PDB file of C-alpha atoms in Angstrom:
ATOM      1  CA  MET J   1     -83.378  53.413  36.092  1.00 66.00           C
ATOM      2  CA  ARG J   2     -83.161  51.917  39.183  1.00 73.00           C
ATOM      3  CA  ARG J   3     -83.943  47.994  38.679  1.00 73.00           C
ATOM      4  CA  VAL J   4     -81.418  48.697  35.964  1.00 78.00           C
ATOM      5  CA  GLY J   5     -78.431  49.788  38.217  1.00 77.00           C
ATOM      6  CA  VAL J   6     -79.903  46.930  40.352  1.00 75.00           C
ATOM      7  CA  VAL J   7     -78.837  44.608  37.815  1.00 73.00           C
ATOM      8  CA  ALA J   8     -75.587  46.393  36.622  1.00 79.00           C
ATOM      9  CA  LEU J   9     -73.936  46.167  39.696  1.00 79.00           C
ATOM     10  CA  ASN J  10     -75.175  42.544  40.864  1.00 77.00           C
ATOM     11  CA  THR J  11     -73.847  42.387  37.363  1.00 76.00           C
ATOM     12  CA  PHE J  12     -70.814  43.674  38.373  1.00 75.00           C
ATOM     13  CA  ARG J  13     -70.567  41.781  41.613  1.00 78.00           C
ATOM     14  CA  GLU J  14     -70.893  38.482  39.585  1.00 76.00           C
ATOM     15  CA  ALA J  15     -68.311  39.393  36.940  1.00 74.00           C
ATOM     16  CA  VAL J  16     -65.522  40.335  39.976  1.00 71.00           C
ATOM     17  CA  ARG J  17     -66.073  37.244  41.752  1.00 71.00           C
ATOM     18  CA  ASP J  18     -65.219  34.960  38.765  1.00 67.00           C
ATOM     19  CA  ARG J  19     -61.473  34.101  38.702  1.00 63.00           C
ATOM     20  CA  VAL J  20     -61.097  34.175  35.100  1.00 60.00           C
ATOM     21  CA  LEU J  21     -61.357  37.838  35.559  1.00 65.00           C
ATOM     22  CA  TYR J  22     -58.693  38.556  38.395  1.00 68.00           C
ATOM     23  CA  ASN J  23     -56.258  35.748  35.964  1.00 64.00           C
ATOM     24  CA  LEU J  24     -56.521  38.054  32.446  1.00 64.00           C
ATOM     25  CA  VAL J  25     -55.577  41.019  34.691  1.00 68.00           C
ATOM     26  CA  PHE J  26     -52.697  39.255  35.426  1.00 72.00           C
ATOM     27  CA  PHE J  27     -51.903  38.687  32.317  1.00 67.00           C
ATOM     28  CA  ALA J  28     -51.877  41.422  31.360  1.00 66.00           C
ATOM     29  CA  LEU J  29     -49.750  42.825  33.660  1.00 68.00           C
ATOM     30  CA  LEU J  30     -47.272  40.129  33.308  1.00 72.00           C
ATOM     31  CA  MET J  31     -47.203  41.115  29.201  1.00 68.00           C
ATOM     32  CA  MET J  32     -46.471  44.626  30.517  1.00 65.00           C
ATOM     33  CA  ILE J  33     -43.199  43.078  32.615  1.00 72.00           C
ATOM     34  CA  ALA J  34     -42.075  41.877  29.885  1.00 71.00           C
ATOM     35  CA  ALA J  35     -42.212  44.715  27.316  1.00 67.00           C
ATOM     36  CA  ILE J  36     -39.173  46.230  29.653  1.00 66.00           C
ATOM     37  CA  ALA J  37     -37.393  43.557  28.724  1.00 70.00           C
ATOM     38  CA  VAL J  38     -38.079  43.800  25.306  1.00 66.00           C
ATOM     39  CA  GLY J  39     -37.806  47.743  25.658  1.00 60.00           C
ATOM     40  CA  GLN J  40     -34.092  46.766  27.450  1.00 63.00           C
ATOM     41  CA  ILE J  41     -33.013  44.792  24.039  1.00 63.00           C
ATOM     42  CA  SER J  42     -34.723  47.250  21.927  1.00 59.00           C
ATOM     43  CA  ILE J  43     -32.289  50.166  23.022  1.00 54.00           C
ATOM     44  CA  GLY J  44     -33.588  53.965  21.529  1.00 58.00           C
ATOM     45  CA  ILE J  45     -36.938  52.351  20.863  1.00 71.00           C
ATOM     46  CA  GLU J  46     -38.224  51.241  25.103  1.00 72.00           C
ATOM     47  CA  GLN J  47     -41.081  53.369  24.816  1.00 76.00           C
ATOM     48  CA  THR J  48     -42.810  52.438  21.703  1.00 80.00           C
ATOM     49  CA  VAL J  49     -42.037  49.003  21.903  1.00 79.00           C
ATOM     50  CA  ILE J  50     -43.626  49.150  25.742  1.00 81.00           C
ATOM     51  CA  VAL J  51     -46.938  51.018  24.570  1.00 84.00           C
ATOM     52  CA  THR J  52     -47.488  49.132  21.839  1.00 86.00           C
ATOM     53  CA  LEU J  53     -46.758  45.682  23.912  1.00 83.00           C
ATOM     54  CA  GLY J  54     -49.254  47.008  26.537  1.00 84.00           C
ATOM     55  CA  LEU J  55     -51.859  48.582  24.655  1.00 89.00           C
ATOM     56  CA  SER J  56     -52.018  45.208  22.846  1.00 88.00           C
ATOM     57  CA  ALA J  57     -52.231  43.099  26.239  1.00 84.00           C
ATOM     58  CA  ILE J  58     -55.131  45.723  27.528  1.00 87.00           C
ATOM     59  CA  SER J  59     -57.226  45.379  23.948  1.00 90.00           C
ATOM     60  CA  VAL J  60     -56.630  41.084  23.865  1.00 88.00           C
ATOM     61  CA  ILE J  61     -57.491  40.854  27.163  1.00 86.00           C
ATOM     62  CA  GLY J  62     -60.087  43.497  26.915  1.00 88.00           C
ATOM     63  CA  LEU J  63     -61.703  41.474  23.661  1.00 91.00           C
ATOM     64  CA  LEU J  64     -61.619  37.920  24.931  1.00 88.00           C
ATOM     65  CA  ILE J  65     -63.876  39.062  28.522  1.00 86.00           C
ATOM     66  CA  SER J  66     -66.220  41.397  26.370  1.00 89.00           C
ATOM     67  CA  VAL J  67     -66.869  38.596  23.901  1.00 90.00           C
ATOM     68  CA  PHE J  68     -66.943  35.418  26.153  1.00 86.00           C
ATOM     69  CA  ILE J  69     -69.032  36.580  29.579  1.00 85.00           C
ATOM     70  CA  GLY J  70     -71.246  39.414  27.115  1.00 84.00           C
ATOM     71  CA  VAL J  71     -72.412  35.970  25.940  1.00 86.00           C
ATOM     72  CA  ALA J  72     -72.845  34.283  28.553  1.00 82.00           C
ATOM     73  CA  LEU J  73     -74.532  36.957  30.128  1.00 78.00           C
ATOM     74  CA  VAL J  74     -77.977  35.787  28.860  1.00 77.00           C
ATOM     75  CA  SER J  75     -77.209  32.311  28.293  1.00 77.00           C
ATOM     76  CA  LYS J  76     -76.363  31.736  32.144  1.00 76.00           C
ATOM     77  CA  GLU J  77     -79.049  33.506  34.135  1.00 71.00           C
ATOM     78  CA  MET J  78     -81.811  31.105  31.863  1.00 70.00           C
ATOM     79  CA  ASP J  79     -79.201  27.400  32.593  1.00 67.00           C
ATOM     80  CA  LYS J  80     -79.361  28.842  36.646  1.00 67.00           C
ATOM     81  CA  ARG J  81     -82.974  29.679  36.597  1.00 67.00           C
ATOM     82  CA  THR J  82     -82.564  32.449  37.668  1.00 65.00           C
ATOM     83  CA  LEU J  83     -84.107  34.754  34.474  1.00 65.00           C
ATOM     84  CA  TYR J  84     -87.422  33.236  35.453  1.00 61.00           C
ATOM     85  CA  ALA J  85     -87.529  34.976  38.512  1.00 63.00           C
ATOM     86  CA  LEU J  86     -85.511  37.587  38.067  1.00 64.00           C
ATOM     87  CA  LEU J  87     -88.435  38.445  35.196  1.00 63.00           C
ATOM     88  CA  ALA J  88     -91.505  37.712  37.794  1.00 62.00           C
ATOM     89  CA  LYS J  89     -90.477  40.697  39.420  1.00 69.00           C
ATOM     90  CA  PRO J  90     -90.765  44.155  38.301  1.00 71.00           C
ATOM     91  CA  VAL J  91     -88.120  44.445  35.773  1.00 70.00           C
ATOM     92  CA  ARG J  92     -88.506  44.744  31.725  1.00 77.00           C
ATOM     93  CA  ARG J  93     -86.573  42.701  29.836  1.00 76.00           C
ATOM     94  CA  TRP J  94     -85.070  45.516  28.417  1.00 78.00           C
ATOM     95  CA  GLU J  95     -84.405  47.035  31.616  1.00 82.00           C
ATOM     96  CA  PHE J  96     -82.209  43.182  32.541  1.00 81.00           C
ATOM     97  CA  LEU J  97     -80.581  43.815  29.021  1.00 84.00           C
ATOM     98  CA  LEU J  98     -79.060  47.425  29.616  1.00 87.00           C
ATOM     99  CA  GLY J  99     -78.666  46.047  33.163  1.00 86.00           C
ATOM    100  CA  LYS J 100     -76.250  43.487  32.265  1.00 87.00           C
ATOM    101  CA  PHE J 101     -74.945  45.573  29.462  1.00 90.00           C
ATOM    102  CA  ALA J 102     -74.120  48.168  32.009  1.00 89.00           C
ATOM    103  CA  GLY J 103     -72.437  46.057  34.297  1.00 89.00           C
ATOM    104  CA  LEU J 104     -69.942  43.945  31.967  1.00 88.00           C
ATOM    105  CA  VAL J 105     -69.101  47.521  30.493  1.00 91.00           C
ATOM    106  CA  LEU J 106     -68.042  48.884  34.049  1.00 90.00           C
ATOM    107  CA  THR J 107     -66.180  45.761  35.160  1.00 88.00           C
ATOM    108  CA  LEU J 108     -64.125  46.431  31.905  1.00 90.00           C
ATOM    109  CA  ALA J 109     -63.557  49.917  33.066  1.00 91.00           C
ATOM    110  CA  VAL J 110     -62.366  48.759  35.786  1.00 87.00           C
ATOM    111  CA  ASN J 111     -60.091  45.982  34.813  1.00 85.00           C
ATOM    112  CA  THR J 112     -58.913  48.120  32.194  1.00 88.00           C
ATOM    113  CA  ALA J 113     -58.404  50.948  34.783  1.00 88.00           C
ATOM    114  CA  ALA J 114     -56.349  48.621  36.661  1.00 83.00           C
ATOM    115  CA  MET J 115     -53.998  47.463  33.489  1.00 83.00           C
ATOM    116  CA  ALA J 116     -53.817  50.988  32.183  1.00 86.00           C
ATOM    117  CA  LEU J 117     -52.173  51.856  35.714  1.00 84.00           C
ATOM    118  CA  GLY J 118     -49.778  49.098  35.415  1.00 81.00           C
ATOM    119  CA  LEU J 119     -48.671  50.108  31.849  1.00 82.00           C
ATOM    120  CA  LEU J 120     -48.107  53.645  33.400  1.00 83.00           C
ATOM    121  CA  LEU J 121     -46.037  52.039  36.202  1.00 81.00           C
ATOM    122  CA  VAL J 122     -44.247  50.505  33.798  1.00 79.00           C
ATOM    123  CA  MET J 123     -43.464  53.825  31.789  1.00 79.00           C
ATOM    124  CA  ILE J 124     -42.507  55.352  34.855  1.00 80.00           C
ATOM    125  CA  TYR J 125     -39.981  52.723  36.084  1.00 76.00           C
ATOM    126  CA  VAL J 126     -38.273  52.924  32.152  1.00 74.00           C
ATOM    127  CA  LYS J 127     -38.112  56.694  31.984  1.00 73.00           C
ATOM    128  CA  HIS J 128     -38.634  57.725  35.367  1.00 73.00           C
ATOM    129  CA  THR J 129     -41.063  60.127  34.269  1.00 76.00           C
ATOM    130  CA  LEU J 130     -44.045  61.003  32.332  1.00 77.00           C
ATOM    131  CA  GLU J 131     -44.678  63.818  30.169  1.00 77.00           C
ATOM    132  CA  ARG J 132     -47.070  66.049  28.561  1.00 77.00           C
ATOM    133  CA  SER J 133     -47.004  63.586  25.360  1.00 75.00           C
ATOM    134  CA  ASP J 134     -47.553  60.558  27.175  1.00 78.00           C
ATOM    135  CA  SER J 135     -51.329  61.472  27.606  1.00 85.00           C
ATOM    136  CA  ALA J 136     -52.451  60.328  23.979  1.00 87.00           C
ATOM    137  CA  VAL J 137     -51.370  56.820  26.462  1.00 89.00           C
ATOM    138  CA  LEU J 138     -54.782  57.500  27.758  1.00 91.00           C
ATOM    139  CA  VAL J 139     -56.491  58.134  25.648  1.00 93.00           C
ATOM    140  CA  ALA J 140     -55.938  54.883  23.395  1.00 93.00           C
ATOM    141  CA  VAL J 141     -56.848  53.413  26.505  1.00 93.00           C
ATOM    142  CA  TYR J 142     -59.709  54.955  26.759  1.00 94.00           C
ATOM    143  CA  PHE J 143     -60.367  54.504  22.958  1.00 95.00           C
ATOM    144  CA  ILE J 144     -59.946  50.600  23.565  1.00 95.00           C
ATOM    145  CA  LEU J 145     -62.877  50.588  26.802  1.00 94.00           C
ATOM    146  CA  LEU J 146     -65.342  52.694  23.649  1.00 95.00           C
ATOM    147  CA  LYS J 147     -64.300  49.171  21.564  1.00 95.00           C
ATOM    148  CA  LEU J 148     -65.018  46.849  24.100  1.00 95.00           C
ATOM    149  CA  ALA J 149     -68.108  48.818  25.244  1.00 94.00           C
ATOM    150  CA  LEU J 150     -69.283  48.269  21.500  1.00 95.00           C
ATOM    151  CA  VAL J 151     -67.974  44.500  21.486  1.00 95.00           C
ATOM    152  CA  VAL J 152     -70.261  43.846  24.623  1.00 93.00           C
ATOM    153  CA  ALA J 153     -73.601  45.457  22.889  1.00 93.00           C
ATOM    154  CA  LEU J 154     -72.736  43.175  19.632  1.00 94.00           C
ATOM    155  CA  ALA J 155     -72.425  39.731  22.091  1.00 92.00           C
ATOM    156  CA  LEU J 156     -76.013  41.176  24.204  1.00 90.00           C
ATOM    157  CA  MET J 157     -77.489  41.043  20.594  1.00 91.00           C
ATOM    158  CA  PHE J 158     -76.564  37.691  19.560  1.00 91.00           C
ATOM    159  CA  SER J 159     -77.191  35.662  22.294  1.00 87.00           C
ATOM    160  CA  CYS J 160     -80.226  37.037  23.024  1.00 84.00           C
ATOM    161  CA  PHE J 161     -81.796  34.841  19.752  1.00 84.00           C
ATOM    162  CA  THR J 162     -79.069  32.391  18.964  1.00 84.00           C
ATOM    163  CA  THR J 163     -77.003  29.807  21.128  1.00 86.00           C
ATOM    164  CA  PRO J 164     -73.243  31.266  23.007  1.00 86.00           C
ATOM    165  CA  LEU J 165     -71.311  29.400  20.689  1.00 90.00           C
ATOM    166  CA  LEU J 166     -73.201  30.405  17.239  1.00 91.00           C
ATOM    167  CA  ALA J 167     -72.870  34.549  19.217  1.00 90.00           C
ATOM    168  CA  THR J 168     -69.780  33.705  20.148  1.00 92.00           C
ATOM    169  CA  LEU J 169     -68.138  33.206  16.582  1.00 93.00           C
ATOM    170  CA  TYR J 170     -70.622  35.859  15.083  1.00 92.00           C
ATOM    171  CA  THR J 171     -68.939  38.271  17.360  1.00 93.00           C
ATOM    172  CA  VAL J 172     -65.923  37.630  16.506  1.00 93.00           C
ATOM    173  CA  GLY J 173     -66.493  37.230  12.990  1.00 92.00           C
ATOM    174  CA  LEU J 174     -68.325  40.804  13.582  1.00 91.00           C
ATOM    175  CA  TYR J 175     -65.131  41.943  14.828  1.00 92.00           C
ATOM    176  CA  VAL J 176     -62.672  41.016  12.957  1.00 91.00           C
ATOM    177  CA  VAL J 177     -64.729  42.336   9.385  1.00 89.00           C
ATOM    178  CA  GLY J 178     -64.903  45.992  10.792  1.00 88.00           C
ATOM    179  CA  LEU J 179     -61.637  46.081  11.803  1.00 88.00           C
ATOM    180  CA  TYR J 180     -61.355  46.715   7.902  1.00 84.00           C
ATOM    181  CA  VAL J 181     -63.966  48.428   7.467  1.00 80.00           C
ATOM    182  CA  GLN J 182     -62.002  51.162   5.662  1.00 77.00           C
ATOM    183  CA  GLU J 183     -60.875  48.633   2.535  1.00 76.00           C
ATOM    184  CA  LEU J 184     -64.436  47.653   1.969  1.00 73.00           C
ATOM    185  CA  ARG J 185     -64.976  51.573   1.045  1.00 71.00           C
ATOM    186  CA  ASN J 186     -61.227  51.598  -1.258  1.00 71.00           C
ATOM    187  CA  LEU J 187     -61.925  48.449  -3.237  1.00 67.00           C
ATOM    188  CA  PRO J 188     -60.630  48.779  -7.035  1.00 64.00           C
ATOM    189  CA  VAL J 189     -64.891  49.379  -8.439  1.00 60.00           C
ATOM    190  CA  ASN J 190     -62.876  48.160 -12.033  1.00 63.00           C
ATOM    191  CA  VAL J 191     -62.342  44.623 -10.485  1.00 62.00           C
ATOM    192  CA  MET J 192     -66.530  44.465 -10.185  1.00 64.00           C
ATOM    193  CA  SER J 193     -70.217  46.099 -11.487  1.00 66.00           C
ATOM    194  CA  HIS J 194     -71.539  48.618  -9.934  1.00 71.00           C
ATOM    195  CA  ALA J 195     -73.726  47.170  -7.976  1.00 72.00           C
ATOM    196  CA  MET J 196     -71.602  45.138  -6.284  1.00 72.00           C
ATOM    197  CA  ALA J 197     -69.443  47.969  -5.441  1.00 70.00           C
ATOM    198  CA  ALA J 198     -72.441  50.203  -4.374  1.00 73.00           C
ATOM    199  CA  PHE J 199     -73.433  47.376  -1.705  1.00 74.00           C
ATOM    200  CA  THR J 200     -70.226  46.636  -0.760  1.00 75.00           C
ATOM    201  CA  LYS J 201     -70.181  50.564   0.080  1.00 74.00           C
ATOM    202  CA  TRP J 202     -73.104  50.931   2.033  1.00 79.00           C
ATOM    203  CA  LEU J 203     -71.503  47.793   4.172  1.00 77.00           C
ATOM    204  CA  SER J 204     -69.171  49.414   5.225  1.00 74.00           C
ATOM    205  CA  TYR J 205     -71.073  52.110   6.495  1.00 79.00           C
ATOM    206  CA  LEU J 206     -73.553  49.840   8.683  1.00 84.00           C
ATOM    207  CA  LEU J 207     -70.919  47.107   9.731  1.00 87.00           C
ATOM    208  CA  PRO J 208     -69.008  48.973  12.985  1.00 89.00           C
ATOM    209  CA  ASN J 209     -65.397  50.471  11.943  1.00 89.00           C
ATOM    210  CA  PHE J 210     -63.326  49.039  14.667  1.00 91.00           C
ATOM    211  CA  GLU J 211     -60.216  50.638  12.682  1.00 88.00           C
ATOM    212  CA  ASN J 212     -61.353  54.121  13.981  1.00 89.00           C
ATOM    213  CA  PHE J 213     -60.452  53.110  17.742  1.00 92.00           C
ATOM    214  CA  ASN J 214     -56.883  52.162  16.893  1.00 89.00           C
ATOM    215  CA  VAL J 215     -54.793  55.162  17.755  1.00 89.00           C
ATOM    216  CA  MET J 216     -51.723  52.950  19.105  1.00 88.00           C
ATOM    217  CA  ALA J 217     -49.192  53.881  16.895  1.00 85.00           C
ATOM    218  CA  MET J 218     -50.001  57.633  17.697  1.00 86.00           C
ATOM    219  CA  ALA J 219     -49.762  57.209  21.868  1.00 86.00           C
ATOM    220  CA  ALA J 220     -46.356  54.429  20.870  1.00 82.00           C
ATOM    221  CA  HIS J 221     -44.635  57.436  19.611  1.00 83.00           C
ATOM    222  CA  GLY J 222     -46.630  60.584  21.518  1.00 80.00           C
ATOM    223  CA  LYS J 223     -48.437  62.358  18.765  1.00 86.00           C
ATOM    224  CA  ALA J 224     -51.583  64.127  20.299  1.00 86.00           C
ATOM    225  CA  VAL J 225     -54.879  62.726  19.427  1.00 88.00           C
ATOM    226  CA  PRO J 226     -57.538  65.721  17.935  1.00 90.00           C
ATOM    227  CA  GLY J 227     -60.279  66.089  19.924  1.00 89.00           C
ATOM    228  CA  ALA J 228     -62.532  66.587  17.422  1.00 92.00           C
ATOM    229  CA  PHE J 229     -61.778  62.817  16.668  1.00 92.00           C
ATOM    230  CA  ILE J 230     -62.112  61.850  20.961  1.00 93.00           C
ATOM    231  CA  LEU J 231     -65.704  63.552  20.732  1.00 95.00           C
ATOM    232  CA  GLN J 232     -67.130  61.802  17.309  1.00 94.00           C
ATOM    233  CA  ASN J 233     -65.908  58.301  18.603  1.00 94.00           C
ATOM    234  CA  THR J 234     -67.550  58.499  21.707  1.00 95.00           C
ATOM    235  CA  LEU J 235     -70.587  60.111  19.843  1.00 96.00           C
ATOM    236  CA  TYR J 236     -69.743  56.916  17.393  1.00 94.00           C
ATOM    237  CA  THR J 237     -70.204  54.551  19.945  1.00 95.00           C
ATOM    238  CA  LEU J 238     -73.199  56.236  22.293  1.00 95.00           C
ATOM    239  CA  VAL J 239     -75.224  55.737  19.209  1.00 94.00           C
ATOM    240  CA  TYR J 240     -74.075  52.246  17.845  1.00 93.00           C
ATOM    241  CA  CYS J 241     -74.310  51.026  21.112  1.00 93.00           C
ATOM    242  CA  THR J 242     -78.057  52.592  21.762  1.00 94.00           C
ATOM    243  CA  ILE J 243     -79.002  51.329  18.041  1.00 93.00           C
ATOM    244  CA  ILE J 244     -77.479  47.488  18.945  1.00 93.00           C
ATOM    245  CA  LEU J 245     -79.076  47.484  22.043  1.00 92.00           C
ATOM    246  CA  THR J 246     -82.579  49.018  20.813  1.00 92.00           C
ATOM    247  CA  ALA J 247     -82.387  45.730  18.255  1.00 91.00           C
ATOM    248  CA  ALA J 248     -81.455  42.736  21.098  1.00 89.00           C
ATOM    249  CA  ALA J 249     -84.191  44.492  23.325  1.00 87.00           C
ATOM    250  CA  ALA J 250     -86.760  44.010  20.905  1.00 89.00           C
ATOM    251  CA  VAL J 251     -85.351  40.640  20.092  1.00 85.00           C
ATOM    252  CA  PHE J 252     -85.991  39.253  23.844  1.00 82.00           C
ATOM    253  CA  SER J 253     -89.129  40.691  24.685  1.00 80.00           C
ATOM    254  CA  ARG J 254     -90.624  38.210  21.360  1.00 79.00           C
ATOM    255  CA  ARG J 255     -88.550  35.303  22.118  1.00 70.00           C
ATOM    256  CA  ASN J 256     -90.203  32.600  24.358  1.00 68.00           C
ATOM    257  CA  LEU J 257     -88.012  32.121  27.285  1.00 61.00           C
ATOM    258  CA  LYS J 258     -90.362  29.136  27.955  1.00 59.00           C
TER     259      LYS J 258
END
C-alpha cells in the first residue's frame, strides 16, 4: 500500500500542475456566481435555481475531469515512456492502476470540495445564513463525488485495452446508458419477447446505475436524504469500483507493453 500511495501522490501532483483543472474549477465557480443573477430574476425560487445550477456545474466539470484525465492516466505514461521505468521497479501493475485511481479520486475530491465551498458561499450571500436543511446540498455533492469515482474506474478500465478515443467514447456511452437504468427495467413487456425482456432486465442490473446518485431535486428543495440511502450508494460505489478495478488489473496484467 505504500507503493500505491506513492503513485497516488505523484498522480495528484501531476493533476494539480495541469492548468486545465484550474480553468475548469474557475469556470464552475463562475457558473455559480452567475446563478446569483438568475436567482434574482426568478423571484421566490432563488435557492432552487442557485443549488440546481451549482450542483450541475460541479457534476459537469467533474465528469470532464474524470473522463478525459482518467482515460489518459495509462496512455500518457506509455507515451512519455515513464511507465516502463516505473514497472521496472518493485511496483506491480495492479499497484500502478490502484495508485492512479486513488490519485485522480483525490484530485476530484479536492476540486469538488473547492467548488462545493464556492456554492455554499453563494448560498450564504443570497440567504445570509445556512439552515439545517441545506445539509442536503452536501449530501448531493458527496453523491457526485461517488459518481465521479465510478466514472474514473470505468475510464481507467477501458484505457487498459483500447485507444484513448475509444476509451472516451465507451466511458461516455456507458455513463449515458447508466442514467436510464430504471427505464430499462420498466420497459413494457408486451412490445418485446420474453427473452428480450429478461435480457434487458438482467442488463440493467449489470450496468452502473448513475441515476441513484442524482438527488439534485431533493437538495434544491431542502429535503433530507435518508441515511440508509447514503449508506447504500456508498457501498454500491465501493463494490462496483472494486469489481471494475479488479477487471482492469486482470486486463492490464496480460497486456503486452512492448
